[in-house]
GROMACS .gro file of C-alpha atoms in nm:
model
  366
    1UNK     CA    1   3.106  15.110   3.323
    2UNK     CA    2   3.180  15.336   3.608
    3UNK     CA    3   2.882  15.550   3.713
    4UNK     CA    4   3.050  15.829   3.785
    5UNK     CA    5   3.099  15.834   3.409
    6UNK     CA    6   2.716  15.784   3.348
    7UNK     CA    7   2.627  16.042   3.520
    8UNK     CA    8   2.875  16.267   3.365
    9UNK     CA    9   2.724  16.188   3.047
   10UNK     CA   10   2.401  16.284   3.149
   11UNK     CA   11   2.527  16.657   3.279
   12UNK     CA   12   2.525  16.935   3.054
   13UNK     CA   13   2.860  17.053   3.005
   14UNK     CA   14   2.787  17.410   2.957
   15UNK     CA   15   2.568  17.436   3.283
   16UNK     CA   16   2.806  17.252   3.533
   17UNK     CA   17   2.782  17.539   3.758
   18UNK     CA   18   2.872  17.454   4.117
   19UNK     CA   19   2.582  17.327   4.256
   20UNK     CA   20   2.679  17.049   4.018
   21UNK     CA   21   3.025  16.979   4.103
   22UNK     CA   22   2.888  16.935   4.456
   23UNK     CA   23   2.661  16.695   4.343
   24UNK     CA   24   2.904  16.527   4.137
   25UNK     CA   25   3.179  16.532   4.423
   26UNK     CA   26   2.859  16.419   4.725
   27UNK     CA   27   2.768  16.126   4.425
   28UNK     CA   28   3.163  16.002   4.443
   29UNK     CA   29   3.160  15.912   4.810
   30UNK     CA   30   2.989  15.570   4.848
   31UNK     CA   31   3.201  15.496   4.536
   32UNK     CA   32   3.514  15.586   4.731
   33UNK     CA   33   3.360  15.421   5.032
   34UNK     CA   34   3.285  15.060   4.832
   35UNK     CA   35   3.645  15.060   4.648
   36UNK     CA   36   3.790  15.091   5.039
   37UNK     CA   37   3.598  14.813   5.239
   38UNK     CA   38   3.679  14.604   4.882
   39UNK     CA   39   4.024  14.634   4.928
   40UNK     CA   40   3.980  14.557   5.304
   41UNK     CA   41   3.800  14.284   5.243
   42UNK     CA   42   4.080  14.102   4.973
   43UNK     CA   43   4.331  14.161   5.243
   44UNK     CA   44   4.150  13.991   5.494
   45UNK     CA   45   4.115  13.685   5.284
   46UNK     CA   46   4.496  13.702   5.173
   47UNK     CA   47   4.743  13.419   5.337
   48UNK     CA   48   4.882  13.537   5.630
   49UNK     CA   49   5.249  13.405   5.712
   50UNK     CA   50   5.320  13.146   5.974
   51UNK     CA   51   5.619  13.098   6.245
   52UNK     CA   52   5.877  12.925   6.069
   53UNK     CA   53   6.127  12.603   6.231
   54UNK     CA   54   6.390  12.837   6.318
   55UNK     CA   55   6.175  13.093   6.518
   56UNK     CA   56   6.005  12.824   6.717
   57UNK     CA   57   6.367  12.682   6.823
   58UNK     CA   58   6.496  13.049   6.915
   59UNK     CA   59   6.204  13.071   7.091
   60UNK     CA   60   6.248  12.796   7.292
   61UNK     CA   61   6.595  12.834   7.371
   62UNK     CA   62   6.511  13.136   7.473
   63UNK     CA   63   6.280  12.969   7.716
   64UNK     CA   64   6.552  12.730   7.794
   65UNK     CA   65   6.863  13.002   7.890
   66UNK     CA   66   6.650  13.261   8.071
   67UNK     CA   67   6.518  12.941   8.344
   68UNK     CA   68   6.904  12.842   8.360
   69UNK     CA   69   7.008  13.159   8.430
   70UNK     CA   70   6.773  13.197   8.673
   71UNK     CA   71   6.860  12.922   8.928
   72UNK     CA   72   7.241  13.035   8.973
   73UNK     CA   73   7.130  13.363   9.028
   74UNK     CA   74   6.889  13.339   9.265
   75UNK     CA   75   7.127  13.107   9.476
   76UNK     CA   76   7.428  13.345   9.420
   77UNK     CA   77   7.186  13.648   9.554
   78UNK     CA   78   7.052  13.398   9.852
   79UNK     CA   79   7.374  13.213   9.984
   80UNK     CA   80   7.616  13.374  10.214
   81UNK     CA   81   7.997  13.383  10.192
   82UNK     CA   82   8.245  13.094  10.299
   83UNK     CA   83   8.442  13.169  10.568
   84UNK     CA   84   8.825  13.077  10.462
   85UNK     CA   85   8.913  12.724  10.586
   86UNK     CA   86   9.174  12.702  10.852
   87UNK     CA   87   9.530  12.572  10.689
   88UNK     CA   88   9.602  12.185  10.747
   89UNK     CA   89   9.882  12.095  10.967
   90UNK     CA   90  10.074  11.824  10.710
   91UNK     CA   91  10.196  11.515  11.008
   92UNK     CA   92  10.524  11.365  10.948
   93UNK     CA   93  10.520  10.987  10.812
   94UNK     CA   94  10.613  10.695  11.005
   95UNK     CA   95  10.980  10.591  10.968
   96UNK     CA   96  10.872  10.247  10.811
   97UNK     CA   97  10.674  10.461  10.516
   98UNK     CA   98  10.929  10.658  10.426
   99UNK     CA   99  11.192  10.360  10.458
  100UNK     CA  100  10.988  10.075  10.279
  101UNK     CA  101  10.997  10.229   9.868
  102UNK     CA  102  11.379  10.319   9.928
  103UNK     CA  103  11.463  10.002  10.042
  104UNK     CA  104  11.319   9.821   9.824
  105UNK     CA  105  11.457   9.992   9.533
  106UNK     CA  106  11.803   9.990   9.684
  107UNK     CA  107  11.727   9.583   9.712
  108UNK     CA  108  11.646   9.540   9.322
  109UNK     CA  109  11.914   9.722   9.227
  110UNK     CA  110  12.184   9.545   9.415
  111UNK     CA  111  12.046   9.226   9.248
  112UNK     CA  112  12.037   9.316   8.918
  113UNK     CA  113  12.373   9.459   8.931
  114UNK     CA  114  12.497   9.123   8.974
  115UNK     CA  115  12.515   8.989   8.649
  116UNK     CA  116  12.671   9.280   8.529
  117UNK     CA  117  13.012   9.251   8.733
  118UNK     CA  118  13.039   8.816   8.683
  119UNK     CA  119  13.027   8.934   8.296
  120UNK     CA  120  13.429   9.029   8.351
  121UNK     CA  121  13.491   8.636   8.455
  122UNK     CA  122  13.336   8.532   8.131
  123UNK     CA  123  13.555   8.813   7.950
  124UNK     CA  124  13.879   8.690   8.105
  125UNK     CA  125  13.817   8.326   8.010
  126UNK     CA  126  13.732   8.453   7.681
  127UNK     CA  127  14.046   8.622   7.633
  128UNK     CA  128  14.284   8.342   7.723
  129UNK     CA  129  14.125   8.115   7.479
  130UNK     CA  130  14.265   8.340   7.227
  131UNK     CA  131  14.632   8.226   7.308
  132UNK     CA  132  14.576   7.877   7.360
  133UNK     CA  133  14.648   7.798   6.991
  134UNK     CA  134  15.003   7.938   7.081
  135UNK     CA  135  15.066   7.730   7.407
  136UNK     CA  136  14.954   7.400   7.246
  137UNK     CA  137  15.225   7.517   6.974
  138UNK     CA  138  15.511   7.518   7.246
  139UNK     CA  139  15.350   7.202   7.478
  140UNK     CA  140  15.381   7.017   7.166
  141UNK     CA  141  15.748   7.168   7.055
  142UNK     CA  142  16.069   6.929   7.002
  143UNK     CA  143  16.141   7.113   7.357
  144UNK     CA  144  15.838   7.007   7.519
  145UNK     CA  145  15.943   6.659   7.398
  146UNK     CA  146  16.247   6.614   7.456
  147UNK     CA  147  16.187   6.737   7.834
  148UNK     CA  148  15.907   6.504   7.886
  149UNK     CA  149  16.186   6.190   7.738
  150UNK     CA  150  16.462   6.350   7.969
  151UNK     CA  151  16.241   6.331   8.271
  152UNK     CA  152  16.212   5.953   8.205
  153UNK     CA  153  16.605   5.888   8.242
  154UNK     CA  154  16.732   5.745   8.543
  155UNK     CA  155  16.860   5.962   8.797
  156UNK     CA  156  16.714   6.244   8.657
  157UNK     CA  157  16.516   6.540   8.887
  158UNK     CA  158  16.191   6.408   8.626
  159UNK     CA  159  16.013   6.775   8.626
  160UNK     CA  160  16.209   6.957   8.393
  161UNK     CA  161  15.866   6.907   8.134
  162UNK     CA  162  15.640   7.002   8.399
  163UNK     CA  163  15.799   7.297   8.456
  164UNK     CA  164  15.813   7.390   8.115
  165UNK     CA  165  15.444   7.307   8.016
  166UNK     CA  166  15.386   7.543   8.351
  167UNK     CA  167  15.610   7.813   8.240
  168UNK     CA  168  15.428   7.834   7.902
  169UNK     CA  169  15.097   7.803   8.012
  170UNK     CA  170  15.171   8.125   8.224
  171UNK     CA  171  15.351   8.307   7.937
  172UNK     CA  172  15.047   8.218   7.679
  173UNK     CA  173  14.749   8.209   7.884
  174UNK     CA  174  14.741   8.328   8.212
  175UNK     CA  175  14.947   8.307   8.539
  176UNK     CA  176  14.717   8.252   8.872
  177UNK     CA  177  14.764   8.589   9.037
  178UNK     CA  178  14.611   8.710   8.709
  179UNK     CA  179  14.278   8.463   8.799
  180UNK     CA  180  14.313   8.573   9.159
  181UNK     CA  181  14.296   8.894   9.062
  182UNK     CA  182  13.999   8.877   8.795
  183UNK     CA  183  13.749   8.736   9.031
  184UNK     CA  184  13.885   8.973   9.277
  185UNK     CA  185  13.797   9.234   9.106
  186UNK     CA  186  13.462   9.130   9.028
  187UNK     CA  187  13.382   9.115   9.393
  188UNK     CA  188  13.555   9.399   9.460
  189UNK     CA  189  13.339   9.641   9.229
  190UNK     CA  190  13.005   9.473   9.314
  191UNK     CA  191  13.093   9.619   9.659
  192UNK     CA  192  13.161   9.949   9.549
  193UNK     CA  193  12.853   9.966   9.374
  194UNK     CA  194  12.671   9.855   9.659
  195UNK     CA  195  12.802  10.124   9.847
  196UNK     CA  196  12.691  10.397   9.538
  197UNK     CA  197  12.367  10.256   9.570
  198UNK     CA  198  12.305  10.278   9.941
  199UNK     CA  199  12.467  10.659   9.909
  200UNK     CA  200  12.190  10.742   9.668
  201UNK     CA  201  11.928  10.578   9.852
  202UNK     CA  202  12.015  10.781  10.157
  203UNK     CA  203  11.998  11.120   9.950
  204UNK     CA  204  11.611  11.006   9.836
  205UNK     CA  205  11.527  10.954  10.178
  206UNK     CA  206  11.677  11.278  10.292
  207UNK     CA  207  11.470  11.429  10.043
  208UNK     CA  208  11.148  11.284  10.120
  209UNK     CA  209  11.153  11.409  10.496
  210UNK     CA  210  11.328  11.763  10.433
  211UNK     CA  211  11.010  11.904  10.533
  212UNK     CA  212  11.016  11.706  10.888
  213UNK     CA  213  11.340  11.896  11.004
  214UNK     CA  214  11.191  11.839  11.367
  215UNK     CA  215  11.132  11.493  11.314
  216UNK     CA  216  11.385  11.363  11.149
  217UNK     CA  217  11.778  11.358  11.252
  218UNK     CA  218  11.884  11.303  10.895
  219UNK     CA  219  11.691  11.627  10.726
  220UNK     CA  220  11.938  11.858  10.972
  221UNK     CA  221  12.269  11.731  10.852
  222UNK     CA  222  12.466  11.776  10.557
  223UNK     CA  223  12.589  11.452  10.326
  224UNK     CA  224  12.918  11.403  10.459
  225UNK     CA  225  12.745  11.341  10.815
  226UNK     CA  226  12.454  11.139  10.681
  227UNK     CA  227  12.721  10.880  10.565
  228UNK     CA  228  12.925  10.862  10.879
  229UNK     CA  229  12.591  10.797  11.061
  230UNK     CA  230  12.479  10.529  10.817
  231UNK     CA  231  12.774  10.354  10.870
  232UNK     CA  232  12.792  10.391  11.216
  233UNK     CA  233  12.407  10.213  11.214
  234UNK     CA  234  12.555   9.931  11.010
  235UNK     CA  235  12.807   9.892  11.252
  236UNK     CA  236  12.596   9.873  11.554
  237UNK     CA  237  12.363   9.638  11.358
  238UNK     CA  238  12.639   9.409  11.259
  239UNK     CA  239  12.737   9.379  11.576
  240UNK     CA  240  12.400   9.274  11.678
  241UNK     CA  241  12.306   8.990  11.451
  242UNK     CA  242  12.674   8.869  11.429
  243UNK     CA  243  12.715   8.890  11.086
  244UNK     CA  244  13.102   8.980  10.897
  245UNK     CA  245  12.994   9.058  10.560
  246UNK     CA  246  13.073   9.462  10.579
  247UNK     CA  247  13.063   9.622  10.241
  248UNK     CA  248  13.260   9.912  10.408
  249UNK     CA  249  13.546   9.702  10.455
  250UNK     CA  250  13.664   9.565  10.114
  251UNK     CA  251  13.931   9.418  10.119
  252UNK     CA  252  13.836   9.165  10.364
  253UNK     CA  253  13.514   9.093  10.199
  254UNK     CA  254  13.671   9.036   9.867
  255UNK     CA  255  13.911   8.780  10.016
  256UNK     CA  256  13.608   8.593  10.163
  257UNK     CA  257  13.371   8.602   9.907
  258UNK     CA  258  13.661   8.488   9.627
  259UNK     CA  259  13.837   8.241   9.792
  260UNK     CA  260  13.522   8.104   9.926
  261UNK     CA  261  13.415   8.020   9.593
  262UNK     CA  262  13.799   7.986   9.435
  263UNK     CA  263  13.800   7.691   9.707
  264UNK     CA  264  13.482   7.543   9.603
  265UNK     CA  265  13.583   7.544   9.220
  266UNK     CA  266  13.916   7.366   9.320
  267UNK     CA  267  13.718   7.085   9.499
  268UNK     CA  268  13.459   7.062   9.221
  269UNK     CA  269  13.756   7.003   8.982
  270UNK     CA  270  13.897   6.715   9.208
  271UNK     CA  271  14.207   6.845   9.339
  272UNK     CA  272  14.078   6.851   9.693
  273UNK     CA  273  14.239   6.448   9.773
  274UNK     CA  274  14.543   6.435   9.942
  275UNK     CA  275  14.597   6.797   9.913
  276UNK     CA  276  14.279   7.028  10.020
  277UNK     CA  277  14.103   6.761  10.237
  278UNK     CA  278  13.725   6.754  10.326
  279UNK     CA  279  13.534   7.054  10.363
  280UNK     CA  280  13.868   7.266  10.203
  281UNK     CA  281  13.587   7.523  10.053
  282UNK     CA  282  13.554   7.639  10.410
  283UNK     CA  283  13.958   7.629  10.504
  284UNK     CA  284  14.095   7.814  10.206
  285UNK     CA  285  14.257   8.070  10.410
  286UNK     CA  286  14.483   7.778  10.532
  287UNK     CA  287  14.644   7.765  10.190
  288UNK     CA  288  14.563   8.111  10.055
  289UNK     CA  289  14.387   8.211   9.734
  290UNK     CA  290  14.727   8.226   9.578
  291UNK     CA  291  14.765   7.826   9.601
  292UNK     CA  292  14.382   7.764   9.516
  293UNK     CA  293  14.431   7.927   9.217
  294UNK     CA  294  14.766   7.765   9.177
  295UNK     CA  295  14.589   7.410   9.215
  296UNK     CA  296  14.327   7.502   8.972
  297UNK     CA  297  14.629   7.623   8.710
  298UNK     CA  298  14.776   7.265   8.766
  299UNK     CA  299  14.442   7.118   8.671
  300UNK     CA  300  14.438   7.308   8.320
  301UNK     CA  301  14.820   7.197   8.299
  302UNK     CA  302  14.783   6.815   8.352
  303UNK     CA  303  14.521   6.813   8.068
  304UNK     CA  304  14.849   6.851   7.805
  305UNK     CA  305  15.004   6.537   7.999
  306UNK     CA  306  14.687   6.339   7.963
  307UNK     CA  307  14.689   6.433   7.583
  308UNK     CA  308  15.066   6.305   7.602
  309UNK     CA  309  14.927   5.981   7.747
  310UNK     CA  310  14.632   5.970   7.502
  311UNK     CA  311  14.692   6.213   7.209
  312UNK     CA  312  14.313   6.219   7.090
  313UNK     CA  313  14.180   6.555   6.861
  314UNK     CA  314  14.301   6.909   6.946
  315UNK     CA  315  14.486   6.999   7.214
  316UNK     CA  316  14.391   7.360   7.184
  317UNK     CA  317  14.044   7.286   7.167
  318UNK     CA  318  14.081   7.024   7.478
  319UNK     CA  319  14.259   7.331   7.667
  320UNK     CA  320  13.945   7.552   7.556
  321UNK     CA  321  13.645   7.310   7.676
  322UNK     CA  322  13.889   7.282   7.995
  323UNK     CA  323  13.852   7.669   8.043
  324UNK     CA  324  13.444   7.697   7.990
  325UNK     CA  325  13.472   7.438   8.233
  326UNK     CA  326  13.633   7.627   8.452
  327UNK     CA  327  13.478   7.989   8.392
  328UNK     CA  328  13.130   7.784   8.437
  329UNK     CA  329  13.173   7.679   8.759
  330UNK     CA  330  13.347   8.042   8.868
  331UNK     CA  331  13.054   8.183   8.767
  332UNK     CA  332  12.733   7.936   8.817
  333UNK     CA  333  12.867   7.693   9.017
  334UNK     CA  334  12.728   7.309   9.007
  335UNK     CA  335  12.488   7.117   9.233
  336UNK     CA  336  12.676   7.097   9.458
  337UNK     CA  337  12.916   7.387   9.496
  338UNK     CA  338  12.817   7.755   9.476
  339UNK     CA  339  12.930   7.963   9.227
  340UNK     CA  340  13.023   8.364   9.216
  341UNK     CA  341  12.701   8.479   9.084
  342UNK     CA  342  12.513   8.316   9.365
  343UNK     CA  343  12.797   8.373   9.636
  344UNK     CA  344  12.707   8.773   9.573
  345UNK     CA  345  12.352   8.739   9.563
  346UNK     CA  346  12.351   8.557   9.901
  347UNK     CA  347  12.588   8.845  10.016
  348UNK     CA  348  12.340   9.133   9.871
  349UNK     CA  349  12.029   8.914  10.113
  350UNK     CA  350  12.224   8.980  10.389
  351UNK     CA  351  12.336   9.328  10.311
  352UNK     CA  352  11.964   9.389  10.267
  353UNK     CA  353  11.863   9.292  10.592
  354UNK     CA  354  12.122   9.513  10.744
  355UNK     CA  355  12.016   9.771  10.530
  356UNK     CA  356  11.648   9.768  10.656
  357UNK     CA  357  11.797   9.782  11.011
  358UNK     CA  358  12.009  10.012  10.974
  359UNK     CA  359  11.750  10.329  10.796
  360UNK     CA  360  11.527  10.271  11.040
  361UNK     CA  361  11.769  10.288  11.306
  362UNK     CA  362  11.893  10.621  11.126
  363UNK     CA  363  11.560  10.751  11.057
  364UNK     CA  364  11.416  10.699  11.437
  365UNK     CA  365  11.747  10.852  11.578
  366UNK     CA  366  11.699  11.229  11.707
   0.00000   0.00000   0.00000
């Protein structure tokens, strides 16, 4: 019970005069006094609240950025400002630098440009195995016959069937000029391409020292010019080292190159006794590559007399295996005899050398 209440019970309610309620109010203080340092003294022993995980890690990154922070700062308010550096003078290369990736690209693609143009030999051989059917028809005619009896009567000219088996095979198959003419043409646009080639190569290097006007000859002038000196290089370098195999004059590299290896498919087929001679794949311009070709035709020819003699099989299909023979050795040659594909690549060595000579010739010229 409280004793404030006590003593209220004890008062006489009639007589509480003031002197009383000043007692009362005087007897209410340590009361008051007690009920405050109690309620102090719960809150003292309540729990008080600790730091949780994620103030102690703000906290320490806190900690963390403000120490960064201050390192950059202090050395951006201590260092002193960097004077501008002077510009660099860029040096010209050296002629064999700017040369050397050129060339050799211009190299690899002159070889591998080779198998490309022989392809049209292999097409032209395969094309005139589609008629043979038709000229074994007529070699084996009543006509064909009766030619090759007539030629065996006395006092009789005896080529009226060789003529005739000729004739055909020209009609049905192909004449000689059109062989000529095929690996000609092969030749003919390998050079031409070698000659896009080299133009292009000259444009890269143009290109690569068009900031060395002073330095190099070939940055000044236009493309038209850059040729003409090119050539004019090749020129003085062919005249140096001796050599004949200029791709800027066609035609006479064509006739080289095709009746150099016309000539060496000829002897390789055994028509060389009694009519070429020894060594005839270097003396083919005594005879032309019209006769060459003309002896090679003959070859294909006599193969319908020795089926005549020995009539074995097929004749078409003797006349075909006569022509891969043939288009073989155009093309790959044999041990011993060379054929187109490696007559060019020999050529495109040689042309490479001159090449190198040549851009460096042009490219240290002032």
């Amino acid at each position: 019970m409280c004793p404030f209440r006590e003593f209220k019970l004890f008062a006489p309610r009639g007589n509480r005069n003031n002197d009383f309620v000043e007692k009362e109010r005087r007897f209410r203080r340590p009361a008051s006094s007690a009920l405050r340092l109690s309620h102090l003294w719960r809150n003292s022993l309540a729990p008080k609240s600790k730091p949780t995980l994620a103030m102690l890690t703000l906290g320490l990154l806190g900690v963390v950025v403000a120490v960064a922070a201050r390192q950059p700062l202090m050395g951006l308010l201590s260092s002193k400002p960097t004077p501008p550096a002077a510009p660099e003078i860029k040096q010209p290369p050296l002629p064999e630098m700017v040369a050397k990736p050129h060339l050799g690209w211009a190299e690899q693609e002159c070889d591998r440009i080779i198998d490309e143009h022989v392809k049209a030999i292999d097409t032209f051989f395969a094309d005139a195995k589609q008629h043979t059917p038709a000229f074994a028809d007529e070699a084996l005619s009543w006509g064909s016959k009766w030619r090759l009896v007539v030629d065996h009567v006395p006092f009789t000219s005896g080529e009226r069937h060789e003529t005739f088996i000729r004739e055909r095979f020209e009609e049905y198959v192909f004449q000689p000029s059109d062989l000529e003419d095929a690996v000609k043409q092969v030749v003919a646009s390998y050079l031409k391409h070698v000659e896009s080639i080299e133009g292009q190569m000259l444009v890269r290097i143009r290109t690569d020292v068009a900031d060395f006007p002073e330095a190099y000859l070939i940055a000044r002038i236009d493309e038209e010019k850059l040729h003409a000196s090119y050539d004019e290089a090749v020129s003085r370098v062919m005249e140096a080292t001796g050599s004949n195999l200029r791709a800027d004059i066609a035609t006479e590299l064509v006739s080289i190159i095709s009746g150099e290896v016309l000539a060496q498919v000829a002897v390789r087929l055994g028509v060389s006794a009694g009519i070429l001679g020894t060594g005839a794949a270097s003396s083919w311009a005594t005879f032309g590559v019209g006769l060459v070709v003309g002896l090679i035709v003959d070859q294909i020819v006599s193969r319908v007399w020795d089926w005549y003699a020995d009539p074995k099989g097929n004749l078409a299909a003797e006349l075909d295996a006569k022509l891969d023979e043939i288009n073989k050795l155009l093309v790959d040659g044999s041990d011993d005899t060379e054929g187109l594909r490696a007559r060019l690549r020999a050529f495109a060595k040689e042309r490479a050398a001159v090449r190198s000579q040549a851009v460096l010739t042009l490219l240290q010229s002032q």
